[in-house]
């Protein structure tokens, strides 16, 4: 077998090593344009888990790599004169140059041919090769040459960064967030060998310009960074080596394989440096390629297997890197946070690290986070314990004169079980049991303001006396038997009206018994859906009056709060989104115009809704579709509602158009709540695939929302909040007297369960290499 490898970086060299081990008879050559010991870059970083992988695949190179490594466990976050350290992270740093020399040496030993100072720009010379590995890095010539085939997408991110070095010793992965007269600068720094550390500096393009960096050469810009971070560098110099400021290219390729050529490492896909996974991905690509060649009978089949098997893992890492880079791009959102909350946000930015997970590793740090959260709550006038604070989920929250005992919310969920809009015993039991389960706030399902405002024939409504009486019964039950508050969500289905019950076909038009539907513009949802009538002024006035009448009935029922549903493609959402609003009058065109009718309705309702009671709006913060609403638009929408007097923005997404492409995942809508809350400066509730109390606490503690709603989890577990309270020891959680023996039991058992769980977790966690090294070098006298 003959293999040509273009590029002698980590991907190229490691694949040469693994292939040669697998097929000692193979003729393998690596072509590298640089000299063997050229030193571009400073250090690279690997997690313990990545090193475990290297140990398994090639013990000799693993041993040499690990002999050269600097180990550390802590992440340190410096912000506004404070430093917060979190242990148990298990990282290792190594000089990129040494890593490459080790891999070169190992490849030579195995009989790989290494040819340096040879730039390859045409693969024709490898016509007799069975396999050509394209490991030519981030600016891959071959990816560009065959762009029509590989279909790369390059997303050049807005922040600029430069990679430098220093002699400053560091004992932790160090993030420094530095305020300057020009704006914020960030340093990501770690030691990779004795007396050498990597420093990546990052800032936004405006700060970069204001700091005059665009006109400076490498040395001058290093001097500027030395001035900014001088207090930390303590006289140590910054070193440069091709340390140009650049924008990070987020690269994704639709195809990785062309004939017998395969893209590896940065050439095929990149991951932002803030999660330190570039070299890991490159070397794990090499592992995946070797595995595929081992398993498949032919090179063609192996390349297909490599691409199929590896893509999901790469995309997962890229997603984590994306989330992380977006956090750094928007760091100014959090600049006025309490430093410990800021540090918690840094730690939990990419979802993998959570509140509970940090509680195990760094209980004092989480204790401080809880205290800061409780202090903030106390500053809002609550008499809460700041010395022994409850977890954020169990801290109270106030909107106008409505006080919530905790921040766990039952999301609005249509039950499709009403008859002519009248809620019945099912609804009483449904809402009643969730209120008994301990949530601070319960939302009703979308309650329709008129018969023709319904989504389905089973939707609940509030346009007549019978409905009012039935809702009053539910509200009275909740108030008499629980500590929960109850919010009425009012809405109008618009073009998604006259459709089947969820279990008969979501959003599918009724075959019989339907009614005429209206919308901002006459665009049907499905091609075979009813074409809605474009609302004229008379229709708009009619629906506005329905909303006002329903709000008045809501007050008569005794609801504590009112929400206007402006999300999910229903009537008011259809005005806001440009995909569904193509009007040419004052209600179409600019976002300001598209907001006009929803705001009109909001004002009309606000004027009849008692001023001591809060109101919220639910919005779709993105349409997940080309040309639709984006997170930035959502900030404008939230600002407009906040100016109109909205107390809370309930941040959902999508369901506007049927061909949307949402990116699902854990807590997938939370970034939008974060953006709206911290840019528009309005209280938010987030929702969407949040399934654990740990996630609720993580979101709240990081300041990404004020309330957290759970929909589907509450459908199967009405007592979600009570159980979480037992876990976190929030003894004051409400439980009706009838249920107190159950409450006593779960609180008693939870203490033991939690202890056992934590012990198990701690036992199951292998020692990090940093811990092992510290133990091995501990002086005997200390034993
Ligand atoms: C600022 C910054 C910080 C980073 N920090 C980290 C970190 O902390 N941890 C981490 O793991 N990763 C980090 N990375 C990423 C890491 O450097 C890369 O992801 C990794 O080196 C990718 O390996 P590779 O083999 O795919 O590409 P490369 O290392 O870029 O290697 C490609 C090689 O191909 C050669 N080449 C290119 N074209 C040709 C050609 N036509 N003919 C012959 N040779 C060619 C190049 O000279 C180069 O040696 C960082 C990157 C940047 C930019
Ligand atoms: C069956 C069902 C009915 C829903 N009904 C409503 C509703 O009436 N009003 C609303 O704003 N959202 C409604 N939603 C959306 C939920 O409130 C929630 O935002 C969504 O389910 C995501 O949260 P989850 O992952 O916690 O379930 C509904 C969702 C489902 C699955």
Tab-separated table of N, CA and C in Angstrom, residues 493-612:
chain	number	residue	atom	x	y	z
A	493	UNK	N	-54.689	32.044	17.347
A	493	UNK	CA	-53.933	31.099	16.515
A	493	UNK	C	-53.511	31.661	15.162
A	494	UNK	N	-54.227	32.668	14.641
A	494	UNK	CA	-53.884	33.201	13.324
A	494	UNK	C	-53.957	32.117	12.265
A	495	UNK	N	-52.927	32.059	11.410
A	495	UNK	CA	-53.006	31.124	10.266
A	495	UNK	C	-52.837	29.661	10.681
A	496	UNK	N	-52.446	29.424	11.952
A	496	UNK	CA	-52.323	28.036	12.398
A	496	UNK	C	-53.619	27.548	13.053
A	497	UNK	N	-54.708	28.349	12.890
A	497	UNK	CA	-55.992	27.975	13.470
A	497	UNK	C	-56.721	26.943	12.615
A	498	UNK	N	-57.818	26.451	13.182
A	498	UNK	CA	-58.665	25.468	12.508
A	498	UNK	C	-57.856	24.236	12.100
A	499	UNK	N	-57.035	23.776	13.037
A	499	UNK	CA	-56.201	22.595	12.762
A	499	UNK	C	-56.562	21.465	13.727
A	500	UNK	N	-55.976	20.305	13.452
A	500	UNK	CA	-56.349	19.094	14.204
A	500	UNK	C	-55.725	19.070	15.595
A	501	UNK	N	-56.291	18.255	16.480
A	501	UNK	CA	-55.688	18.034	17.783
A	501	UNK	C	-54.270	17.491	17.583
A	502	UNK	N	-53.385	17.826	18.514
A	502	UNK	CA	-51.968	17.438	18.355
A	502	UNK	C	-51.816	15.976	17.947
A	503	UNK	N	-52.550	15.094	18.637
A	503	UNK	CA	-52.346	13.663	18.377
A	503	UNK	C	-53.006	13.191	17.088
A	504	UNK	N	-53.760	14.098	16.409
A	504	UNK	CA	-54.338	13.713	15.110
A	504	UNK	C	-53.523	14.293	13.944
A	505	UNK	N	-52.563	15.144	14.238
A	505	UNK	CA	-51.738	15.734	13.172
A	505	UNK	C	-51.479	17.208	13.464
A	506	UNK	N	-50.331	17.450	14.064
A	506	UNK	CA	-49.960	18.803	14.517
A	506	UNK	C	-50.013	19.806	13.362
A	507	UNK	N	-50.723	20.885	13.554
A	507	UNK	CA	-50.821	21.988	12.578
A	507	UNK	C	-51.488	21.591	11.256
A	508	UNK	N	-51.996	20.367	11.164
A	508	UNK	CA	-52.660	19.946	9.923
A	508	UNK	C	-54.085	20.504	9.898
A	509	UNK	N	-54.522	20.998	8.737
A	509	UNK	CA	-55.854	21.628	8.684
A	509	UNK	C	-56.976	20.621	8.977
A	510	UNK	N	-58.035	21.115	9.642
A	510	UNK	CA	-59.210	20.270	9.899
A	510	UNK	C	-59.859	19.904	8.576
A	511	UNK	N	-60.302	18.652	8.474
A	511	UNK	CA	-60.984	18.269	7.236
A	511	UNK	C	-62.421	18.756	7.242
A	512	UNK	N	-63.037	18.761	8.414
A	512	UNK	CA	-64.383	19.330	8.519
A	512	UNK	C	-64.550	20.053	9.848
A	513	UNK	N	-65.518	20.956	9.864
A	513	UNK	CA	-65.803	21.695	11.105
A	513	UNK	C	-64.833	22.829	11.356
A	514	UNK	N	-64.074	23.235	10.354
A	514	UNK	CA	-63.113	24.329	10.538
A	514	UNK	C	-63.792	25.690	10.520
A	515	UNK	N	-63.010	26.722	10.668
A	515	UNK	CA	-63.522	28.086	10.621
A	515	UNK	C	-62.520	28.948	9.841
A	516	UNK	N	-62.955	30.140	9.446
A	516	UNK	CA	-62.071	31.010	8.657
A	516	UNK	C	-60.920	31.497	9.517
A	517	UNK	N	-59.741	31.538	8.939
A	517	UNK	CA	-58.598	32.010	9.717
A	517	UNK	C	-58.048	33.316	9.138
A	518	UNK	N	-57.412	34.092	10.007
A	518	UNK	CA	-56.838	35.383	9.594
A	518	UNK	C	-55.358	35.395	9.943
A	519	UNK	N	-54.621	36.284	9.281
A	519	UNK	CA	-53.196	36.421	9.583
A	519	UNK	C	-52.737	37.802	9.113
A	520	UNK	N	-51.433	38.072	9.327
A	520	UNK	CA	-50.898	39.361	8.863
A	520	UNK	C	-50.965	39.423	7.342
A	521	UNK	N	-50.636	38.303	6.701
A	521	UNK	CA	-50.635	38.234	5.235
A	521	UNK	C	-51.266	36.914	4.801
A	522	UNK	N	-51.776	36.870	3.589
A	522	UNK	CA	-52.489	35.647	3.155
A	522	UNK	C	-51.540	34.531	2.700
A	523	UNK	N	-50.751	34.021	3.642
A	523	UNK	CA	-49.790	32.963	3.293
A	523	UNK	C	-50.154	31.725	4.115
A	524	UNK	N	-50.481	30.606	3.462
A	524	UNK	CA	-50.848	29.412	4.235
A	524	UNK	C	-49.622	28.793	4.902
A	525	UNK	N	-49.855	28.053	6.014
A	525	UNK	CA	-48.741	27.442	6.744
A	525	UNK	C	-48.170	26.273	5.937
A	526	UNK	N	-49.015	25.272	5.654
A	526	UNK	CA	-48.639	24.211	4.705
A	526	UNK	C	-49.231	24.616	3.360
A	527	UNK	N	-48.698	24.124	2.254
A	527	UNK	CA	-49.298	24.471	0.957
A	527	UNK	C	-50.792	24.120	0.937
A	528	UNK	N	-51.183	23.050	1.658
A	528	UNK	CA	-52.593	22.666	1.621
A	528	UNK	C	-53.369	23.194	2.832
A	529	UNK	N	-52.755	24.111	3.601
A	529	UNK	CA	-53.500	24.720	4.712
A	529	UNK	C	-54.437	25.778	4.135
A	530	UNK	N	-55.388	26.184	4.983
A	530	UNK	CA	-56.310	27.244	4.570
A	530	UNK	C	-55.506	28.531	4.298
A	531	UNK	N	-55.886	29.239	3.239
A	531	UNK	CA	-55.213	30.532	3.000
A	531	UNK	C	-55.867	31.555	3.925
A	532	UNK	N	-55.085	32.133	4.850
A	532	UNK	CA	-55.711	33.059	5.810
A	532	UNK	C	-56.105	34.370	5.142
A	533	UNK	N	-57.105	35.010	5.712
A	533	UNK	CA	-57.519	36.330	5.213
A	533	UNK	C	-56.588	37.370	5.834
A	534	UNK	N	-56.061	38.262	5.010
A	534	UNK	CA	-55.203	39.330	5.537
A	534	UNK	C	-56.072	40.253	6.393
A	535	UNK	N	-55.645	40.541	7.602
A	535	UNK	CA	-56.485	41.339	8.496
A	535	UNK	C	-56.571	42.782	8.033
A	536	UNK	N	-57.801	43.278	7.957
A	536	UNK	CA	-57.945	44.718	7.715
A	536	UNK	C	-58.152	45.395	9.065
A	537	UNK	N	-58.309	46.703	9.041
A	537	UNK	CA	-58.374	47.442	10.310
A	537	UNK	C	-59.557	46.974	11.162
A	538	UNK	N	-60.669	46.702	10.496
A	538	UNK	CA	-61.850	46.277	11.264
A	538	UNK	C	-61.566	44.952	11.974
A	539	UNK	N	-60.915	44.027	11.264
A	539	UNK	CA	-60.590	42.734	11.879
A	539	UNK	C	-59.600	42.943	13.026
A	540	UNK	N	-58.661	43.850	12.824
A	540	UNK	CA	-57.669	44.111	13.875
A	540	UNK	C	-58.348	44.690	15.113
A	541	UNK	N	-59.292	45.583	14.899
A	541	UNK	CA	-60.009	46.165	16.045
A	541	UNK	C	-60.831	45.101	16.764
A	542	UNK	N	-61.439	44.210	15.975
A	542	UNK	CA	-62.265	43.160	16.554
A	542	UNK	C	-61.412	42.255	17.459
A	543	UNK	N	-60.272	41.822	16.928
A	543	UNK	CA	-59.415	40.914	17.708
A	543	UNK	C	-58.835	41.631	18.924
A	544	UNK	N	-58.508	42.917	18.730
A	544	UNK	CA	-57.991	43.680	19.882
A	544	UNK	C	-59.036	43.698	21.008
A	545	UNK	N	-60.270	43.933	20.622
A	545	UNK	CA	-61.340	43.973	21.638
A	545	UNK	C	-61.478	42.609	22.313
A	546	UNK	N	-61.271	41.535	21.543
A	546	UNK	CA	-61.339	40.191	22.147
A	546	UNK	C	-60.236	40.008	23.190
A	547	UNK	N	-59.031	40.466	22.858
A	547	UNK	CA	-57.922	40.346	23.821
A	547	UNK	C	-58.241	41.136	25.095
A	548	UNK	N	-58.777	42.333	24.916
A	548	UNK	CA	-59.082	43.175	26.077
A	548	UNK	C	-60.154	42.505	26.936
A	549	UNK	N	-61.203	41.990	26.285
A	549	UNK	CA	-62.295	41.354	27.035
A	549	UNK	C	-61.770	40.128	27.786
A	550	UNK	N	-60.892	39.365	27.134
A	550	UNK	CA	-60.354	38.165	27.792
A	550	UNK	C	-59.471	38.558	28.979
A	551	UNK	N	-58.719	39.651	28.826
A	551	UNK	CA	-57.885	40.119	29.943
A	551	UNK	C	-58.778	40.504	31.122
A	552	UNK	N	-59.869	41.166	30.819
A	552	UNK	CA	-60.792	41.556	31.905
A	552	UNK	C	-61.371	40.311	32.592
A	553	UNK	N	-61.724	39.328	31.776
A	553	UNK	CA	-62.234	38.084	32.368
A	553	UNK	C	-61.136	37.403	33.198
A	554	UNK	N	-59.900	37.498	32.718
A	554	UNK	CA	-58.768	36.907	33.456
A	554	UNK	C	-58.659	37.526	34.839
A	555	UNK	N	-58.829	38.825	34.910
A	555	UNK	CA	-58.784	39.504	36.217
A	555	UNK	C	-59.956	39.023	37.073
A	556	UNK	N	-61.121	38.863	36.442
A	556	UNK	CA	-62.286	38.397	37.205
A	556	UNK	C	-62.045	36.983	37.755
A	557	UNK	N	-61.265	36.187	37.021
A	557	UNK	CA	-60.954	34.822	37.496
A	557	UNK	C	-59.959	34.852	38.654
A	558	UNK	N	-59.215	35.936	38.782
A	558	UNK	CA	-58.232	36.042	39.860
A	558	UNK	C	-56.818	35.631	39.463
A	559	UNK	N	-56.535	35.537	38.153
A	559	UNK	CA	-55.161	35.197	37.744
A	559	UNK	C	-54.177	36.213	38.314
A	560	UNK	N	-52.944	35.742	38.597
A	560	UNK	CA	-51.934	36.616	39.204
A	560	UNK	C	-51.140	37.385	38.157
A	561	UNK	N	-51.144	36.846	36.941
A	561	UNK	CA	-50.265	37.409	35.916
A	561	UNK	C	-50.892	37.112	34.555
A	562	UNK	N	-50.492	37.900	33.572
A	562	UNK	CA	-51.071	37.744	32.232
A	562	UNK	C	-49.938	37.686	31.217
A	563	UNK	N	-50.009	36.722	30.305
A	563	UNK	CA	-48.997	36.659	29.235
A	563	UNK	C	-49.661	36.790	27.885
A	564	UNK	N	-49.058	37.606	27.053
A	564	UNK	CA	-49.525	37.755	25.668
A	564	UNK	C	-48.655	36.855	24.794
A	565	UNK	N	-49.292	35.960	24.059
A	565	UNK	CA	-48.551	34.989	23.235
A	565	UNK	C	-48.210	35.613	21.888
A	566	UNK	N	-46.951	35.945	21.716
A	566	UNK	CA	-46.498	36.530	20.442
A	566	UNK	C	-45.456	35.625	19.802
A	567	UNK	N	-45.560	34.310	20.046
A	567	UNK	CA	-44.537	33.379	19.544
A	567	UNK	C	-45.157	32.311	18.644
A	568	UNK	N	-44.286	31.440	18.146
A	568	UNK	CA	-44.669	30.173	17.511
A	568	UNK	C	-45.555	30.323	16.280
A	569	UNK	N	-45.474	31.456	15.610
A	569	UNK	CA	-46.194	31.596	14.333
A	569	UNK	C	-47.675	31.860	14.472
A	570	UNK	N	-48.173	32.066	15.696
A	570	UNK	CA	-49.596	32.385	15.846
A	570	UNK	C	-49.824	33.837	15.427
A	571	UNK	N	-51.041	34.341	15.638
A	571	UNK	CA	-51.413	35.596	14.973
A	571	UNK	C	-50.405	36.738	15.200
A	572	UNK	N	-50.069	37.010	16.470
A	572	UNK	CA	-49.222	38.188	16.717
A	572	UNK	C	-47.789	37.935	16.250
A	573	UNK	N	-47.340	36.676	16.376
A	573	UNK	CA	-46.023	36.329	15.850
A	573	UNK	C	-45.993	36.526	14.343
A	574	UNK	N	-47.140	36.267	13.692
A	574	UNK	CA	-47.156	36.378	12.226
A	574	UNK	C	-47.009	37.836	11.797
A	575	UNK	N	-47.346	38.767	12.676
A	575	UNK	CA	-47.074	40.173	12.373
A	575	UNK	C	-45.590	40.479	12.542
A	576	UNK	N	-44.963	39.867	13.566
A	576	UNK	CA	-43.575	40.242	13.895
A	576	UNK	C	-42.567	39.693	12.879
A	577	UNK	N	-42.804	38.463	12.398
A	577	UNK	CA	-41.797	37.849	11.513
A	577	UNK	C	-41.951	38.328	10.063
A	578	UNK	N	-40.838	38.707	9.435
A	578	UNK	CA	-40.917	39.120	8.027
A	578	UNK	C	-41.273	37.959	7.097
A	579	UNK	N	-41.130	36.725	7.609
A	579	UNK	CA	-41.453	35.585	6.743
A	579	UNK	C	-42.964	35.433	6.583
A	580	UNK	N	-43.720	35.946	7.549
A	580	UNK	CA	-45.172	35.771	7.501
A	580	UNK	C	-45.901	37.104	7.356
A	581	UNK	N	-45.165	38.199	7.465
A	581	UNK	CA	-45.777	39.521	7.311
A	581	UNK	C	-45.210	40.174	6.063
A	582	UNK	N	-46.028	40.234	5.026
A	582	UNK	CA	-45.562	40.880	3.797
A	582	UNK	C	-46.471	42.046	3.462
A	583	UNK	N	-46.976	42.675	4.482
A	583	UNK	CA	-47.903	43.793	4.294
A	583	UNK	C	-47.159	45.014	3.773
A	584	UNK	N	-47.907	45.854	3.091
A	584	UNK	CA	-47.290	47.073	2.575
A	584	UNK	C	-47.848	48.303	3.301
A	585	UNK	N	-48.735	48.072	4.292
A	585	UNK	CA	-49.282	49.220	5.032
A	585	UNK	C	-48.398	49.528	6.251
A	586	UNK	N	-48.933	50.268	7.204
A	586	UNK	CA	-48.144	50.678	8.370
A	586	UNK	C	-47.783	49.519	9.278
A	587	UNK	N	-48.350	48.338	9.031
A	587	UNK	CA	-48.120	47.180	9.905
A	587	UNK	C	-47.142	46.187	9.283
A	588	UNK	N	-46.531	46.558	8.149
A	588	UNK	CA	-45.572	45.672	7.488
A	588	UNK	C	-44.298	46.442	7.189
A	589	UNK	N	-43.287	45.735	6.684
A	589	UNK	CA	-42.029	46.409	6.332
A	589	UNK	C	-41.043	46.339	7.481
A	590	UNK	N	-40.704	47.482	8.055
A	590	UNK	CA	-39.663	47.524	9.103
A	590	UNK	C	-40.125	46.771	10.354
A	591	UNK	N	-39.159	46.420	11.192
A	591	UNK	CA	-39.508	45.726	12.447
A	591	UNK	C	-40.412	46.631	13.288
A	592	UNK	N	-40.113	47.915	13.259
A	592	UNK	CA	-40.936	48.870	14.018
A	592	UNK	C	-42.401	48.763	13.570
A	593	UNK	N	-42.614	48.715	12.254
A	593	UNK	CA	-43.993	48.585	11.739
A	593	UNK	C	-44.602	47.238	12.100
A	594	UNK	N	-43.788	46.189	11.998
A	594	UNK	CA	-44.331	44.839	12.245
A	594	UNK	C	-44.706	44.665	13.721
A	595	UNK	N	-44.070	45.464	14.575
A	595	UNK	CA	-44.352	45.391	16.019
A	595	UNK	C	-45.602	46.194	16.394
A	596	UNK	N	-46.065	47.034	15.473
A	596	UNK	CA	-47.119	47.998	15.801
A	596	UNK	C	-48.388	47.321	16.344
A	597	UNK	N	-48.865	46.293	15.660
A	597	UNK	CA	-50.125	45.670	16.089
A	597	UNK	C	-49.962	44.888	17.402
A	598	UNK	N	-48.916	44.035	17.527
A	598	UNK	CA	-48.726	43.366	18.829
A	598	UNK	C	-48.611	44.373	19.975
A	599	UNK	N	-47.918	45.495	19.740
A	599	UNK	CA	-47.789	46.497	20.813
A	599	UNK	C	-49.131	47.145	21.139
A	600	UNK	N	-49.911	47.386	20.067
A	600	UNK	CA	-51.252	47.968	20.272
A	600	UNK	C	-52.086	47.080	21.191
A	601	UNK	N	-52.017	45.777	20.920
A	601	UNK	CA	-52.782	44.824	21.728
A	601	UNK	C	-52.251	44.822	23.163
A	602	UNK	N	-50.909	44.827	23.247
A	602	UNK	CA	-50.323	44.808	24.591
A	602	UNK	C	-50.792	46.022	25.396
A	603	UNK	N	-50.715	47.206	24.793
A	603	UNK	CA	-51.124	48.430	25.510
A	603	UNK	C	-52.588	48.350	25.938
A	604	UNK	N	-53.413	47.874	24.997
A	604	UNK	CA	-54.852	47.809	25.297
A	604	UNK	C	-55.093	46.874	26.489
A	605	UNK	N	-54.384	45.756	26.521
A	605	UNK	CA	-54.557	44.817	27.637
A	605	UNK	C	-53.976	45.398	28.927
A	606	UNK	N	-52.813	46.028	28.761
A	606	UNK	CA	-52.153	46.581	29.961
A	606	UNK	C	-53.066	47.624	30.626
A	607	UNK	N	-53.823	48.345	29.792
A	607	UNK	CA	-54.641	49.426	30.360
A	607	UNK	C	-55.824	48.879	31.169
A	608	UNK	N	-56.232	47.628	30.910
A	608	UNK	CA	-57.325	47.081	31.715
A	608	UNK	C	-56.808	46.102	32.784
A	609	UNK	N	-55.576	45.661	32.644
A	609	UNK	CA	-55.003	44.706	33.596
A	609	UNK	C	-54.498	45.498	34.812
A	610	UNK	N	-54.830	45.090	36.041
A	610	UNK	CA	-54.476	45.890	37.214
A	610	UNK	C	-52.976	46.229	37.254
A	611	UNK	N	-52.676	47.450	37.626
A	611	UNK	CA	-51.284	47.893	37.506
A	611	UNK	C	-50.364	47.172	38.501
A	612	UNK	N	-50.908	46.574	39.565
A	612	UNK	CA	-50.008	45.878	40.491
A	612	UNK	C	-49.678	44.460	40.017
